[in-house]
Each structure stands twice: as C-alpha cells, then as structure tokens.
CSV table of C-alpha atoms in Angstrom, one decimal:
chain,number,residue,atom,x,y,z
A,1,MET,CA,100.4,82.2,128.7
A,2,ASP,CA,97.6,84.6,127.1
A,3,THR,CA,95.9,87.3,129.2
A,4,ARG,CA,94.3,89.6,126.5
A,5,PRO,CA,90.7,89.5,127.2
A,6,PRO,CA,88.7,86.8,125.5
A,7,GLY,CA,87.5,87.5,121.7
A,8,ALA,CA,90.4,90.6,121.6
A,9,ALA,CA,91.7,90.7,118.2
A,10,PRO,CA,95.7,89.7,118.1
A,11,ILE,CA,97.7,93.0,117.5
A,12,PRO,CA,99.1,92.7,113.9
A,13,GLU,CA,102.6,91.9,113.8
A,14,ASP,CA,103.2,95.0,111.5
A,15,ASP,CA,102.1,97.5,114.1
A,16,LEU,CA,104.9,95.6,116.6
A,17,HIS,CA,107.7,96.7,113.7
A,18,ALA,CA,106.4,100.0,113.5
A,19,LEU,CA,106.1,100.6,117.1
A,20,VAL,CA,109.8,99.1,117.5
A,21,ASP,CA,111.3,101.2,114.7
A,22,GLY,CA,108.8,104.5,115.5
A,23,ARG,CA,107.2,104.9,112.5
A,24,LEU,CA,104.0,105.3,115.1
A,25,ASP,CA,102.5,108.5,115.6
A,26,ALA,CA,102.3,109.3,119.4
A,27,GLN,CA,98.8,108.8,119.9
A,28,ALA,CA,98.9,105.2,117.9
A,29,ALA,CA,102.5,104.2,119.9
A,30,GLU,CA,100.3,105.3,123.2
A,31,ALA,CA,97.3,102.9,122.1
A,32,LEU,CA,99.7,100.0,121.0
A,33,ARG,CA,101.7,100.5,124.4
A,34,LEU,CA,98.0,99.9,126.3
A,35,ARG,CA,97.4,96.8,124.3
A,36,LEU,CA,100.8,95.5,124.7
A,37,ALA,CA,100.4,95.1,128.9
A,38,ALA,CA,97.7,92.7,128.0
A,39,ASP,CA,99.8,90.9,125.9
A,40,PRO,CA,102.3,89.5,127.2
A,41,GLU,CA,103.9,87.3,124.4
A,42,ALA,CA,103.7,90.5,122.0
A,43,LEU,CA,105.4,92.8,124.4
A,44,ALA,CA,108.4,90.3,125.1
A,45,THR,CA,108.7,90.2,121.0
A,46,VAL,CA,108.6,94.0,121.2
A,47,GLN,CA,111.4,94.4,123.9
A,48,ALA,CA,113.5,91.9,122.5
A,49,TRP,CA,113.1,93.2,118.6
A,50,GLN,CA,114.0,97.1,120.3
A,51,ALA,CA,116.9,95.8,122.8
A,52,GLN,CA,118.0,94.2,119.2
A,53,ARG,CA,117.8,97.6,117.3
A,54,GLU,CA,119.7,99.0,119.6
A,55,ALA,CA,122.5,96.5,119.4
A,56,LEU,CA,122.2,96.8,115.8
A,57,ARG,CA,122.8,100.3,116.0
A,58,THR,CA,125.4,100.4,118.7
A,59,LEU,CA,127.5,97.7,116.8
A,60,HIS,CA,127.5,100.2,113.7
A,61,ALA,CA,127.6,103.5,115.6
A,62,GLY,CA,131.5,104.3,115.3
A,63,THR,CA,131.1,103.7,111.5
A,64,GLU,CA,130.7,107.4,110.1
A,65,ASP,CA,133.5,108.8,112.5
A,66,LEU,CA,136.0,106.3,111.1
A,67,PRO,CA,138.6,108.0,108.8
A,68,LEU,CA,137.8,108.1,105.2
A,69,PRO,CA,140.3,106.3,103.0
A,70,ALA,CA,141.9,108.6,100.2
A,71,SER,CA,141.4,106.2,97.8
A,72,LEU,CA,137.2,106.8,98.5
A,73,VAL,CA,137.1,110.3,98.5
A,74,GLY,CA,139.0,110.6,95.4
A,75,THR,CA,136.7,108.2,93.6
A,76,ALA,CA,134.1,110.4,95.5
A,77,ARG,CA,135.5,113.7,94.2
A,78,ARG,CA,135.7,112.3,90.4
A,79,ALA,CA,131.8,110.8,90.5
A,80,GLU,CA,131.4,114.4,91.6
A,81,ARG,CA,133.4,115.8,88.8
A,82,ALA,CA,131.4,113.2,86.1
A,83,HIS,CA,128.1,114.3,87.5
A,84,ALA,CA,129.0,118.4,87.1
A,85,ARG,CA,130.0,117.2,83.5
A,86,ALA,CA,126.7,115.3,83.0
A,87,SER,CA,124.7,118.1,84.1
A,88,GLN,CA,126.8,120.6,81.9
A,89,TRP,CA,126.0,118.3,79.0
A,90,TRP,CA,122.7,118.4,79.6
A,91,ARG,CA,122.8,122.4,79.8
A,92,TRP,CA,124.7,122.4,76.6
A,93,GLY,CA,122.6,120.4,75.1
A,94,GLY,CA,120.0,122.9,76.4
A,95,ILE,CA,121.6,125.7,74.9
A,96,ALA,CA,122.3,123.9,71.7
A,97,ALA,CA,118.6,122.6,71.0
A,98,SER,CA,117.6,126.9,72.1
A,99,LEU,CA,120.8,128.0,69.1
A,100,MET,CA,119.2,125.2,66.8
A,101,LEU,CA,115.7,126.9,67.6
A,102,ALA,CA,117.5,130.4,66.9
A,103,PHE,CA,118.8,129.2,63.8
A,104,GLY,CA,115.8,127.6,62.4
A,105,MET,CA,113.9,131.0,63.5
A,106,GLY,CA,116.3,133.0,61.8
A,107,TRP,CA,117.2,130.9,58.8
A,108,PHE,CA,113.1,131.3,58.1
A,109,GLY,CA,112.8,134.8,59.0
A,110,SER,CA,115.5,135.6,57.0
A,111,GLY,CA,114.6,133.5,54.6
A,112,GLN,CA,111.8,135.2,53.8
A,113,TRP,CA,113.6,138.0,53.5
A,114,ALA,CA,115.9,136.8,51.3
A,115,ALA,CA,113.3,136.3,48.8
A,116,LYS,CA,113.1,139.6,48.5
A,117,HIS,CA,116.2,141.1,49.1
A,118,GLY,CA,118.6,138.5,47.7
A,119,ASP,CA,120.3,135.8,49.6
A,120,ARG,CA,123.8,137.3,50.4
A,121,LEU,CA,122.8,138.0,54.3
A,122,ALA,CA,121.2,134.6,54.5
A,123,ARG,CA,123.9,132.4,53.5
A,124,ALA,CA,126.3,134.0,55.9
A,125,GLU,CA,123.5,133.3,58.8
A,126,PRO,CA,125.0,129.8,59.5
A,127,ALA,CA,128.2,130.9,59.5
A,128,ARG,CA,127.3,133.3,62.2
A,129,GLN,CA,125.4,130.5,64.2
A,130,PHE,CA,128.7,128.3,63.9
A,131,ALA,CA,130.5,131.2,65.4
A,132,ARG,CA,128.2,131.4,68.2
A,133,GLN,CA,128.0,127.7,68.9
A,134,ALA,CA,131.8,128.2,69.1
A,135,ALA,CA,131.8,131.0,71.7
A,136,VAL,CA,129.2,128.9,73.4
A,137,ALA,CA,131.5,125.8,73.8
A,138,TYR,CA,134.3,128.0,74.9
A,139,SER,CA,132.3,129.7,77.7
A,140,VAL,CA,131.0,126.0,78.8
A,141,PHE,CA,134.5,124.1,79.0
A,142,GLN,CA,136.8,127.2,79.5
A,143,PRO,CA,136.3,127.5,83.0
A,144,GLU,CA,137.2,123.6,83.7
A,145,VAL,CA,140.0,123.0,86.2
A,146,ARG,CA,140.5,119.5,85.7
A,147,HIS,CA,138.8,118.1,82.2
A,148,PRO,CA,139.1,121.0,80.2
A,149,VAL,CA,139.8,118.8,77.3
A,150,GLU,CA,138.6,115.3,76.2
A,151,VAL,CA,141.9,114.3,75.0
A,152,THR,CA,145.1,115.8,76.2
A,153,ALA,CA,147.8,117.1,74.0
A,154,LEU,CA,149.9,114.2,75.5
A,155,GLU,CA,148.1,112.3,73.0
A,156,GLN,CA,148.1,114.5,70.1
A,157,GLN,CA,148.4,111.9,67.5
A,158,HIS,CA,145.5,110.1,68.8
A,159,LEU,CA,143.4,113.4,69.4
A,160,VAL,CA,143.7,114.5,65.7
A,161,GLN,CA,143.3,110.9,64.0
A,162,TRP,CA,139.8,110.3,66.5
A,163,LEU,CA,138.7,113.8,65.7
A,164,SER,CA,139.3,113.8,62.3
A,165,LYS,CA,137.7,110.4,61.7
A,166,ARG,CA,134.6,111.7,63.3
A,167,LEU,CA,134.7,115.0,61.6
A,168,GLY,CA,135.0,113.1,58.2
A,169,LYS,CA,137.9,115.3,57.3
A,170,PRO,CA,141.3,115.5,58.0
A,171,LEU,CA,142.4,117.8,60.5
A,172,LYS,CA,145.2,119.4,61.1
A,173,VAL,CA,146.1,121.1,64.6
A,174,PRO,CA,147.8,124.2,64.1
A,175,VAL,CA,150.8,125.3,66.3
A,176,LEU,CA,150.7,128.9,68.1
A,177,THR,CA,153.1,128.8,70.2
A,178,ALA,CA,155.1,131.9,68.9
A,179,GLN,CA,151.9,133.5,69.8
A,180,GLY,CA,152.2,132.6,73.2
A,181,TYR,CA,149.5,129.6,73.2
A,182,GLU,CA,150.4,125.9,73.9
A,183,LEU,CA,147.8,122.7,72.9
A,184,MET,CA,145.7,121.8,75.9
A,185,GLY,CA,144.1,119.1,73.9
A,186,GLY,CA,140.4,118.6,72.2
A,187,ARG,CA,136.8,117.3,72.4
A,188,LEU,CA,134.3,116.2,70.4
A,189,LEU,CA,131.2,117.9,70.2
A,190,PRO,CA,127.3,117.7,68.8
A,191,GLY,CA,126.9,120.2,66.2
A,192,GLU,CA,123.6,120.3,64.1
A,193,ASP,CA,125.8,119.5,60.7
A,194,GLY,CA,127.6,116.2,62.4
A,195,ALA,CA,130.3,116.4,64.8
A,196,ARG,CA,132.5,119.3,65.9
A,197,ALA,CA,135.7,119.5,67.1
A,198,GLN,CA,137.5,121.6,70.0
A,199,PHE,CA,140.6,122.8,70.4
A,200,MET,CA,142.2,124.3,73.3
A,201,TYR,CA,145.1,126.5,74.2
A,202,GLN,CA,146.5,128.0,77.0
A,203,ASN,CA,149.1,130.8,77.6
A,204,ASN,CA,151.6,131.0,80.3
A,205,ALA,CA,148.9,133.1,81.9
A,206,GLY,CA,146.7,130.9,82.0
A,207,GLN,CA,144.2,132.4,79.4
A,208,ARG,CA,142.7,130.0,77.3
A,209,ILE,CA,141.3,130.1,73.5
A,210,THR,CA,139.8,127.7,71.8
A,211,LEU,CA,139.6,126.9,68.0
A,212,TYR,CA,136.0,125.3,67.0
A,213,VAL,CA,135.9,123.0,63.5
A,214,GLY,CA,132.9,121.9,62.0
A,215,ALA,CA,131.0,121.4,58.7
A,216,VAL,CA,128.5,124.0,57.8
A,217,LYS,CA,126.4,123.4,55.1
A,218,ALA,CA,124.1,126.5,54.3
A,219,GLY,CA,120.3,125.8,53.5
A,220,GLY,CA,119.1,127.5,50.4
A,221,LYS,CA,120.4,128.0,47.3
A,222,GLY,CA,123.9,126.7,47.0
A,223,ASP,CA,126.7,126.3,50.0
A,224,VAL,CA,128.4,128.7,51.9
A,225,ARG,CA,131.8,127.3,50.8
A,226,GLU,CA,134.2,130.2,51.8
A,227,THR,CA,133.6,133.6,53.7
A,228,ALA,CA,136.3,135.8,54.8
A,229,PHE,CA,137.2,136.8,58.4
A,230,ARG,CA,134.4,137.6,60.5
A,231,PHE,CA,134.1,138.9,63.7
A,232,LEU,CA,131.7,137.5,66.4
A,233,ASP,CA,131.2,140.3,69.5
A,234,ASP,CA,127.6,139.6,70.8
A,235,GLY,CA,128.7,136.0,72.2
A,236,PRO,CA,129.7,135.2,75.5
A,237,VAL,CA,133.2,135.2,74.0
A,238,PRO,CA,134.0,137.2,70.8
A,239,ALA,CA,135.4,135.3,68.0
A,240,PHE,CA,136.9,134.9,64.7
A,241,TYR,CA,135.2,132.9,62.3
A,242,TRP,CA,135.4,131.7,58.8
A,243,ILE,CA,134.2,128.8,56.4
A,244,ASP,CA,136.6,127.2,53.9
A,245,GLN,CA,135.8,124.9,51.8
A,246,GLY,CA,132.1,123.7,53.7
A,247,PHE,CA,134.5,123.8,56.5
A,248,GLY,CA,133.9,126.0,59.9
A,249,TYR,CA,136.4,127.5,61.7
A,250,ALA,CA,136.0,130.2,64.8
A,251,ILE,CA,139.1,131.3,67.7
A,252,SER,CA,137.4,132.1,70.7
A,253,GLY,CA,138.6,133.6,73.8
A,254,PRO,CA,138.5,136.9,75.8
A,255,LEU,CA,140.7,139.0,73.3
A,256,PRO,CA,141.0,142.0,71.9
A,257,ARG,CA,140.1,142.1,68.6
A,258,PRO,CA,143.6,142.8,66.8
A,259,ALA,CA,144.5,139.9,68.8
A,260,LEU,CA,141.8,137.4,68.0
A,261,GLN,CA,142.3,138.3,64.8
A,262,GLU,CA,145.9,138.1,64.3
A,263,LEU,CA,145.4,134.3,65.8
A,264,ALA,CA,142.8,133.8,63.3
A,265,ARG,CA,145.6,134.8,60.5
A,266,VAL,CA,148.1,132.0,62.2
A,267,VAL,CA,145.5,129.6,62.1
A,268,TYR,CA,144.5,130.1,58.7
A,269,GLY,CA,147.9,130.3,57.3
A,270,GLN,CA,148.7,126.8,59.0
A,271,LEU,CA,145.8,124.9,57.4
B,1,MET,CA,126.1,125.1,88.5
B,2,ASN,CA,125.0,123.2,91.9
B,3,GLY,CA,127.8,120.5,92.6
B,4,ILE,CA,126.4,117.9,93.9
B,5,GLN,CA,128.2,116.8,97.6
B,6,LEU,CA,129.4,113.2,97.1
B,7,VAL,CA,131.8,112.8,100.1
B,8,GLN,CA,129.3,113.6,102.5
B,9,GLN,CA,127.5,110.5,101.5
B,10,LEU,CA,131.0,108.5,102.2
B,11,PRO,CA,129.9,107.6,106.1
B,12,GLY,CA,126.5,106.4,105.3
B,13,LEU,CA,127.6,104.3,102.4
B,14,ARG,CA,130.4,102.9,104.1
B,15,ARG,CA,128.5,102.3,107.3
B,16,TYR,CA,125.7,100.2,105.2
B,17,ALA,CA,128.3,98.6,102.8
B,18,ARG,CA,129.8,97.3,106.4
B,19,VAL,CA,126.6,95.6,108.3
B,20,LEU,CA,126.0,94.4,104.5
B,21,THR,CA,129.5,92.4,103.9
B,22,GLY,CA,130.2,92.3,107.6
B,23,ASP,CA,133.9,93.1,106.4
B,24,ALA,CA,135.4,96.0,106.3
B,25,TRP,CA,137.7,95.7,103.5
B,26,ALA,CA,135.2,94.4,101.5
B,27,ALA,CA,133.2,97.0,102.7
B,28,ASP,CA,135.7,99.8,101.0
B,29,ASP,CA,135.4,97.5,97.6
B,30,LEU,CA,131.7,98.0,97.9
B,31,VAL,CA,131.6,101.7,98.5
B,32,GLN,CA,134.5,101.9,95.6
B,33,ASP,CA,132.6,99.9,93.3
B,34,THR,CA,129.1,101.8,93.9
B,35,LEU,CA,131.3,105.3,93.7
B,36,GLU,CA,132.5,103.8,90.3
B,37,ARG,CA,129.4,103.0,89.1
B,38,ALA,CA,127.2,106.3,89.9
B,39,CYS,CA,130.2,108.2,87.5
B,40,VAL,CA,128.7,106.1,84.7
B,41,LYS,CA,125.4,106.2,85.8
B,42,TRP,CA,124.4,109.6,86.6
B,43,GLN,CA,122.2,110.4,84.2
B,44,LEU,CA,119.9,107.9,85.9
B,45,TRP,CA,119.4,109.8,88.8
B,46,VAL,CA,117.0,112.7,88.8
B,47,PRO,CA,118.6,115.5,90.2
B,48,GLY,CA,117.2,116.6,93.2
B,49,SER,CA,115.5,113.3,94.4
B,50,ASP,CA,117.0,111.5,97.0
B,51,LEU,CA,120.7,111.3,96.6
B,52,ARG,CA,121.7,108.8,99.6
B,53,ALA,CA,118.7,106.4,98.3
B,54,TRP,CA,119.9,106.2,94.8
B,55,LEU,CA,123.5,105.6,96.0
B,56,PHE,CA,122.1,103.1,98.2
B,57,THR,CA,120.1,101.1,95.4
B,58,LEU,CA,123.5,101.4,93.4
B,59,MET,CA,125.1,99.7,96.0
B,60,HIS,CA,122.6,97.1,96.9
B,61,ASN,CA,122.7,96.2,93.8
B,62,LEU,CA,125.7,96.0,93.0
B,63,TYR,CA,126.1,93.8,96.4
B,64,LEU,CA,123.6,90.9,95.3
B,65,ASN,CA,125.4,91.1,91.8
B,66,GLN,CA,128.7,90.2,93.7
B,67,ARG,CA,127.0,87.7,95.7
B,68,ARG,CA,125.6,85.8,92.7
B,69,ALA,CA,128.9,86.0,91.4
B,70,ALA,CA,131.1,84.2,94.3
B,71,LYS,CA,127.9,81.9,94.8
B,72,VAL,CA,130.5,78.8,93.4
B,73,ALA,CA,132.5,79.8,96.1
B,74,LEU,CA,130.3,80.2,98.7
B,75,ASN,CA,128.7,77.1,98.5
B,76,SER,CA,131.8,75.5,98.6
B,77,VAL,CA,131.4,75.9,102.4
B,78,ASN,CA,128.5,74.7,104.2
B,79,ILE,CA,127.0,77.5,106.2
B,80,ASP,CA,125.9,74.5,108.6
B,81,ASP,CA,129.4,73.2,109.5
B,82,LEU,CA,129.9,77.2,110.9
B,83,GLU,CA,127.0,77.0,112.8
B,84,GLY,CA,129.1,76.4,116.2
B,85,GLU,CA,131.3,79.3,115.0
B,86,LEU,CA,128.2,82.1,113.7
B,87,GLN,CA,125.5,81.3,117.1
B,88,ALA,CA,126.1,82.7,120.3
B,89,PRO,CA,126.5,80.1,123.0
B,90,PRO,CA,123.6,78.3,124.4
B,91,ASP,CA,123.1,80.6,127.0
B,92,GLY,CA,122.2,83.5,125.1
B,93,SER,CA,124.8,86.8,124.6
B,94,THR,CA,124.9,90.3,124.1
B,95,ASP,CA,128.3,90.5,123.3
B,96,PRO,CA,128.9,93.0,119.8
B,97,LEU,CA,131.0,89.7,117.9
B,98,ASP,CA,128.4,87.5,118.3
B,99,LEU,CA,125.8,89.8,117.1
B,100,ARG,CA,128.1,90.4,114.0
B,101,ARG,CA,129.0,86.8,113.6
B,102,CYS,CA,124.7,86.3,113.5
B,103,LEU,CA,124.2,88.8,111.4
B,104,GLN,CA,126.1,87.4,108.9
B,105,ARG,CA,124.0,84.2,109.4
B,106,LEU,CA,120.9,85.8,107.6
B,107,PRO,CA,120.0,85.7,104.5
B,108,ALA,CA,121.3,88.8,102.7
B,109,ASP,CA,117.8,89.6,101.8
B,110,GLN,CA,116.6,89.5,105.3
B,111,ARG,CA,119.7,91.1,106.6
B,112,ALA,CA,119.3,94.2,103.9
B,113,VAL,CA,115.8,95.0,104.9
B,114,LEU,CA,117.2,94.8,108.8
B,115,LEU,CA,120.1,97.0,108.5
B,116,LEU,CA,118.2,99.6,106.3
B,117,VAL,CA,115.2,100.1,108.8
B,118,THR,CA,117.0,99.8,112.0
B,119,VAL,CA,121.1,100.8,111.3
B,120,GLU,CA,120.0,103.6,108.7
B,121,ASP,CA,117.2,104.3,110.0
B,122,MET,CA,114.9,104.8,106.9
B,123,SER,CA,111.3,104.3,106.8
B,124,TYR,CA,109.6,101.0,105.2
B,125,GLN,CA,108.7,102.6,102.2
B,126,GLU,CA,112.1,104.3,101.7
B,127,ALA,CA,113.2,100.3,102.0
B,128,THR,CA,111.2,99.0,99.2
B,129,ARG,CA,112.1,101.8,96.6
B,130,ILE,CA,116.3,100.9,97.4
B,131,LEU,CA,115.7,97.2,97.2
B,132,ALA,CA,112.9,97.1,94.5
B,133,ILE,CA,110.5,95.0,96.5
B,134,PRO,CA,106.8,95.7,97.5
B,135,LEU,CA,105.8,96.8,100.9
B,136,GLY,CA,104.5,93.4,101.8
B,137,THR,CA,108.1,91.7,100.8
B,138,VAL,CA,109.8,94.1,103.2
B,139,MET,CA,107.7,93.6,106.4
B,140,SER,CA,107.6,89.9,105.9
B,141,ARG,CA,112.0,90.1,105.4
B,142,LEU,CA,112.1,92.0,108.3
B,143,SER,CA,110.0,89.6,110.5
B,144,ARG,CA,112.0,86.9,109.5
B,145,ALA,CA,115.1,89.0,110.3
B,146,ARG,CA,114.0,89.7,113.2
B,147,SER,CA,112.9,86.8,114.3
B,148,ARG,CA,115.5,84.5,113.3
B,149,LEU,CA,118.4,86.8,114.8
B,150,ARG,CA,116.4,86.7,118.1
B,151,GLU,CA,117.0,83.1,118.0
B,152,LEU,CA,120.2,82.9,117.3
B,153,MET,CA,121.6,85.4,119.9
B,154,GLU,CA,119.5,83.4,122.3
B,155,GLY,CA,121.2,80.4,121.5
B,156,ARG,CA,118.0,78.8,120.2
B,157,PRO,CA,118.2,76.8,117.1
B,158,PRO,CA,115.3,77.7,114.2
B,159,ALA,CA,113.5,74.7,114.6
B,160,ALA,CA,112.5,75.1,117.9
B,161,ARG,CA,109.7,77.5,117.3
B,162,PRO,CA,107.7,77.4,114.4
B,163,GLU,CA,107.7,79.9,111.7
B,164,ARG,CA,106.2,83.0,112.3
B,165,THR,CA,104.1,84.0,109.8
B,166,ARG,CA,102.9,88.0,109.5
B,167,ARG,CA,99.2,87.2,109.8
B,168,PRO,CA,97.9,88.3,113.6
B,169,ARG,CA,98.8,85.2,115.6
B,170,CYS,CA,95.9,82.7,117.2
B,171,ALA,CA,95.1,83.6,120.7
B,172,GLY,CA,95.9,80.7,123.1
C-alpha cells in the first residue's frame, strides 16, 4: 500500500541509510521524517534498520570493557616502539641530511679558503664532521631503554662479522672491562662515505659511551689517512676522534675530557 | 618524540575483529596479526592522520587475505547446509545469538560495511577509505547487508522478495 500523494517522488534509499546512521543534519532529518509519515513501507524499513543498528551495537557493546590479553598489549607496545624507532630514524635521517649539507657547505667554504691558505685545515674538516655524526648518533640511541642496540653483545661474533662485512673492513671490538664498561652491542648506521658501525658500552652506573667507526674520505687533494687524537666539544656530547688508515673512530659520551681521552687511548691501543 | 598510543586502540580493534570473524579467538589472532603488520608498515602511516582508520584498513586487508587463503577450506562446507543453523526461526527473532549467526551468514564484504557504519559508527566516507571502495559500492553493500540481515532475522528466505536496488523504488 502506498499512501504517498500521487506524483510524489519516492525517497532515495541512501537518505534512509543516512537517517538511520544519524548522518543527516537536524533539518534534513526532520524533513525526511515528515515524508516518511506518508510512506509506510519506507518507514517500516527505517524502523527495522534502526532496530538492527541498535541490536548490532548492543551485541558488541561489551567488547571494549573486556580485559585485554597480555599478548596483545605486548605486541601493541612493541609496535609503538617500532613506530618510535621509525620516526627516530626519520629524525636521524633529517639530521644526517642537514649535516651533509653543512658538510658540503663547509667543505666548499673551506675549499675556497684553502685555495689561499693551504688545505691543512680543510682536510681536517671531514674528520670533525665524522666526530659530530658520532656524537649525534650517540645522542639518538643512548636514551633507548629497550633497544639501544640492534644486535646485542650476546651475539658478539655475529655482530662483528656483520658489521665488518657491511663496512668492508675487518673490525675488532675493543674490550673496556678494565675501564668499567661492558659491551651492550652494536648497530649499523648510514654515513656519507658508506656504512658506519656504532658499538655501545655501559658501566655499572648505567653510563653509556659509544665507539663509532666508519670510512672517512676527505675531499680535495689526497685523503686524510691519519690524524692525531682530537677533541670535539661542540657536539651533543663530547667525543675523542681520530682517523687511522682512512677509517674514522670516535668515542662519544658525557664524560670529562681526561676520562674520554683515556678511553680513546685504550681503544686505539687495542685496534 | 611524540610516541603514538596503540594500546588505547586495542578495544576498538578487538571489537571490529570480533564482528568480522564472529569468533573471539580468531579475533584476537587477527588483532595480533594487525599489530605485527603495523610494526613493519609504519612508514606507510602518515603521522597526524587517523590512526584508527589506518589500523582498520590493515586489519581489513589482512582479514580478506586470510579469507582468500582459507577459501578452499571454507568451500568444503556448503553454507546452505547450515542455513537452518544460521538463520533465525521462521517466526523471527531478536535473540543476540540469532543475530550473531545471521551476521555470519552475510557475505564478508557486506558485513564489513554494515559493521563499520553501525558498530564502529563510521561515516560512509571513512568506510570508503578503510575498505578502498567507492562510495556507491559502500552504499550498495550497506543496502544489501541491511536487507539481507532483516530477512534472516525475520526468518524469511531471500527469494521471498525481489533484490532491492539502490534506485528509488517504484510507486505502487
């Protein structure tokens, strides 16, 4: 039976859904209800769908109050950490990019300068950038509670093989036990001259230091194959660094200069 | 670092998983899989965008993949043999258990739209994003789901009435 006035347009079904789902504004909903009063079939449909909607919502209403299984919470936490790492990686990438830019500009600037004043200083610059990157990498990963390292010291042999392969140089992991530091593990990081390895150590007080290793190519005339120990004190944390056979090493950590120098000396002696 | 809060999304994810799968155990497995997927897919999430919608999309895609994978197994049971079990009694029902069964009787794609729109109270636009289908498809699936569920709950066989269309109905 249709009691609609003759000639009245039928109500589009999408409007019925929108009414049931509360997607119409007050005015449109009111207008539609008026039309429904004259269309029993459509009204019955709306009423049935409304009852259905309520029944479905009731059927599943209690779910969110159920206690969450520990396994799900654990995985959710892990996913949160994965996200934090992913965004840290972005941030780190941003820092690396800006460092690279600074490096490029500095290099260009000092290159100009070096043309007049000799290139001694210019050649030292990549080493300094290397040390800065080491300090940045330290400050990014040192605060990590659960994942300060990618591969833990438990897998030290694997870690060393892996990083050696990626850096293209057989690496040795210095032992700093006598200085109170135990190896936690390491991770692989990007650098502008290829991969970089970061080894993290921690002492009983929870103080962390890192050893950052990677190839350092100097631009301009001739590589910087060797440098003496240098101290970086304008990075996020202080660092002692040096270059040996084209490879850079930086010891970073929030330590007084003499303590850091002593660690650098021990590391150098073992490498 | 503004960490994201995933744990508070769990109740909503579980609820949707339960209505999708109709099974508490399967639902938690699906949520688990969704979280695992999020771990490796974070770079695809645009920070600041709707986290819930993104997770629902992951879950929905996983669900469909799993169903596809399980299709052979599902086909080994003829759904029509279960009709008496899955359908409400002939005089109709308002029993939640019947509703649960009838819901599982709906095709998965129709069920998904219906549940997003009702249980999750999402807009039709949100549903289009999560299911990656056009608005017209959302509306037609919603229509079929509502009509079919109504028939099932009223104990009516589907053949008893002509297929509804989304076109305005004819007068008379």
